[in-house]
Amino acid sequence: MTGWEKEAWINTILFHARLLKNKIVIEDDNLEEGLTTNLIQAGIPPEDIITGLSLE
């Protein structure tokens, strides 16, 4: 969410991802359809995508 809430400016990132050893590490994903879904549809193999859930 980005915008004004009462008198406070709210700024939320859409996603936070980084590259690590030829993998895409998704730190935060606030996209409605999900960054992982978008990456797979773009041709990125699922085994090259690491989510926060994968690290637990």
Tab-separated table of C-alpha atoms in Angstrom:
chain	number	residue	atom	x	y	z
A	1	MET	CA	0.000	0.000	0.000
A	2	THR	CA	1.333	3.398	-0.932
A	3	GLY	CA	-0.428	6.662	-0.266
A	4	TRP	CA	-1.913	8.751	2.476
A	5	GLU	CA	-3.635	7.204	5.472
A	6	LYS	CA	-5.131	10.041	7.482
A	7	GLU	CA	-2.151	12.391	7.879
A	8	ALA	CA	0.606	9.804	7.461
A	9	TRP	CA	2.337	8.801	4.230
A	10	ILE	CA	2.405	5.013	3.869
A	11	ASN	CA	4.983	3.484	1.530
A	12	THR	CA	5.110	-0.268	0.986
A	13	ILE	CA	7.461	-1.948	-1.455
A	14	LEU	CA	5.956	-4.213	-4.104
A	15	PHE	CA	8.749	-6.749	-3.814
A	16	HIS	CA	12.320	-7.144	-2.599
A	17	ALA	CA	14.475	-9.679	-4.412
A	18	ARG	CA	18.203	-10.248	-4.789
A	19	LEU	CA	20.526	-12.452	-6.785
A	20	LEU	CA	22.639	-14.943	-4.873
A	21	LYS	CA	24.788	-17.591	-6.562
A	22	ASN	CA	22.696	-17.522	-9.763
A	23	LYS	CA	19.452	-17.857	-7.792
A	24	ILE	CA	16.690	-15.303	-7.261
A	25	VAL	CA	16.026	-14.861	-3.550
A	26	ILE	CA	12.650	-13.269	-2.830
A	27	GLU	CA	12.812	-11.453	0.494
A	28	ASP	CA	9.388	-9.787	0.367
A	29	ASP	CA	6.534	-10.173	-2.120
A	30	ASN	CA	3.466	-7.940	-2.023
A	31	LEU	CA	2.365	-8.505	-5.617
A	32	GLU	CA	-1.209	-9.730	-5.935
A	33	GLU	CA	-0.350	-12.594	-8.306
A	34	GLY	CA	3.018	-13.250	-6.663
A	35	LEU	CA	6.525	-12.595	-7.950
A	36	THR	CA	7.289	-16.321	-8.104
A	37	THR	CA	4.378	-16.861	-10.491
A	38	ASN	CA	5.551	-13.998	-12.706
A	39	LEU	CA	9.125	-15.286	-12.783
A	40	ILE	CA	8.040	-18.815	-13.720
A	41	GLN	CA	5.780	-17.438	-16.468
A	42	ALA	CA	8.799	-15.472	-17.747
A	43	GLY	CA	10.766	-18.715	-18.083
A	44	ILE	CA	12.768	-18.804	-14.841
A	45	PRO	CA	13.015	-22.412	-13.604
A	46	PRO	CA	11.338	-22.885	-10.191
A	47	GLU	CA	14.542	-24.418	-8.799
A	48	ASP	CA	16.274	-21.057	-9.395
A	49	ILE	CA	13.766	-19.197	-7.197
A	50	ILE	CA	14.181	-19.153	-3.425
A	51	THR	CA	11.418	-17.704	-1.261
A	52	GLY	CA	11.532	-16.796	2.407
A	53	LEU	CA	9.474	-19.914	3.046
A	54	SER	CA	12.197	-22.037	1.431
A	55	LEU	CA	14.750	-20.761	3.930
A	56	GLU	CA	12.866	-21.888	7.046
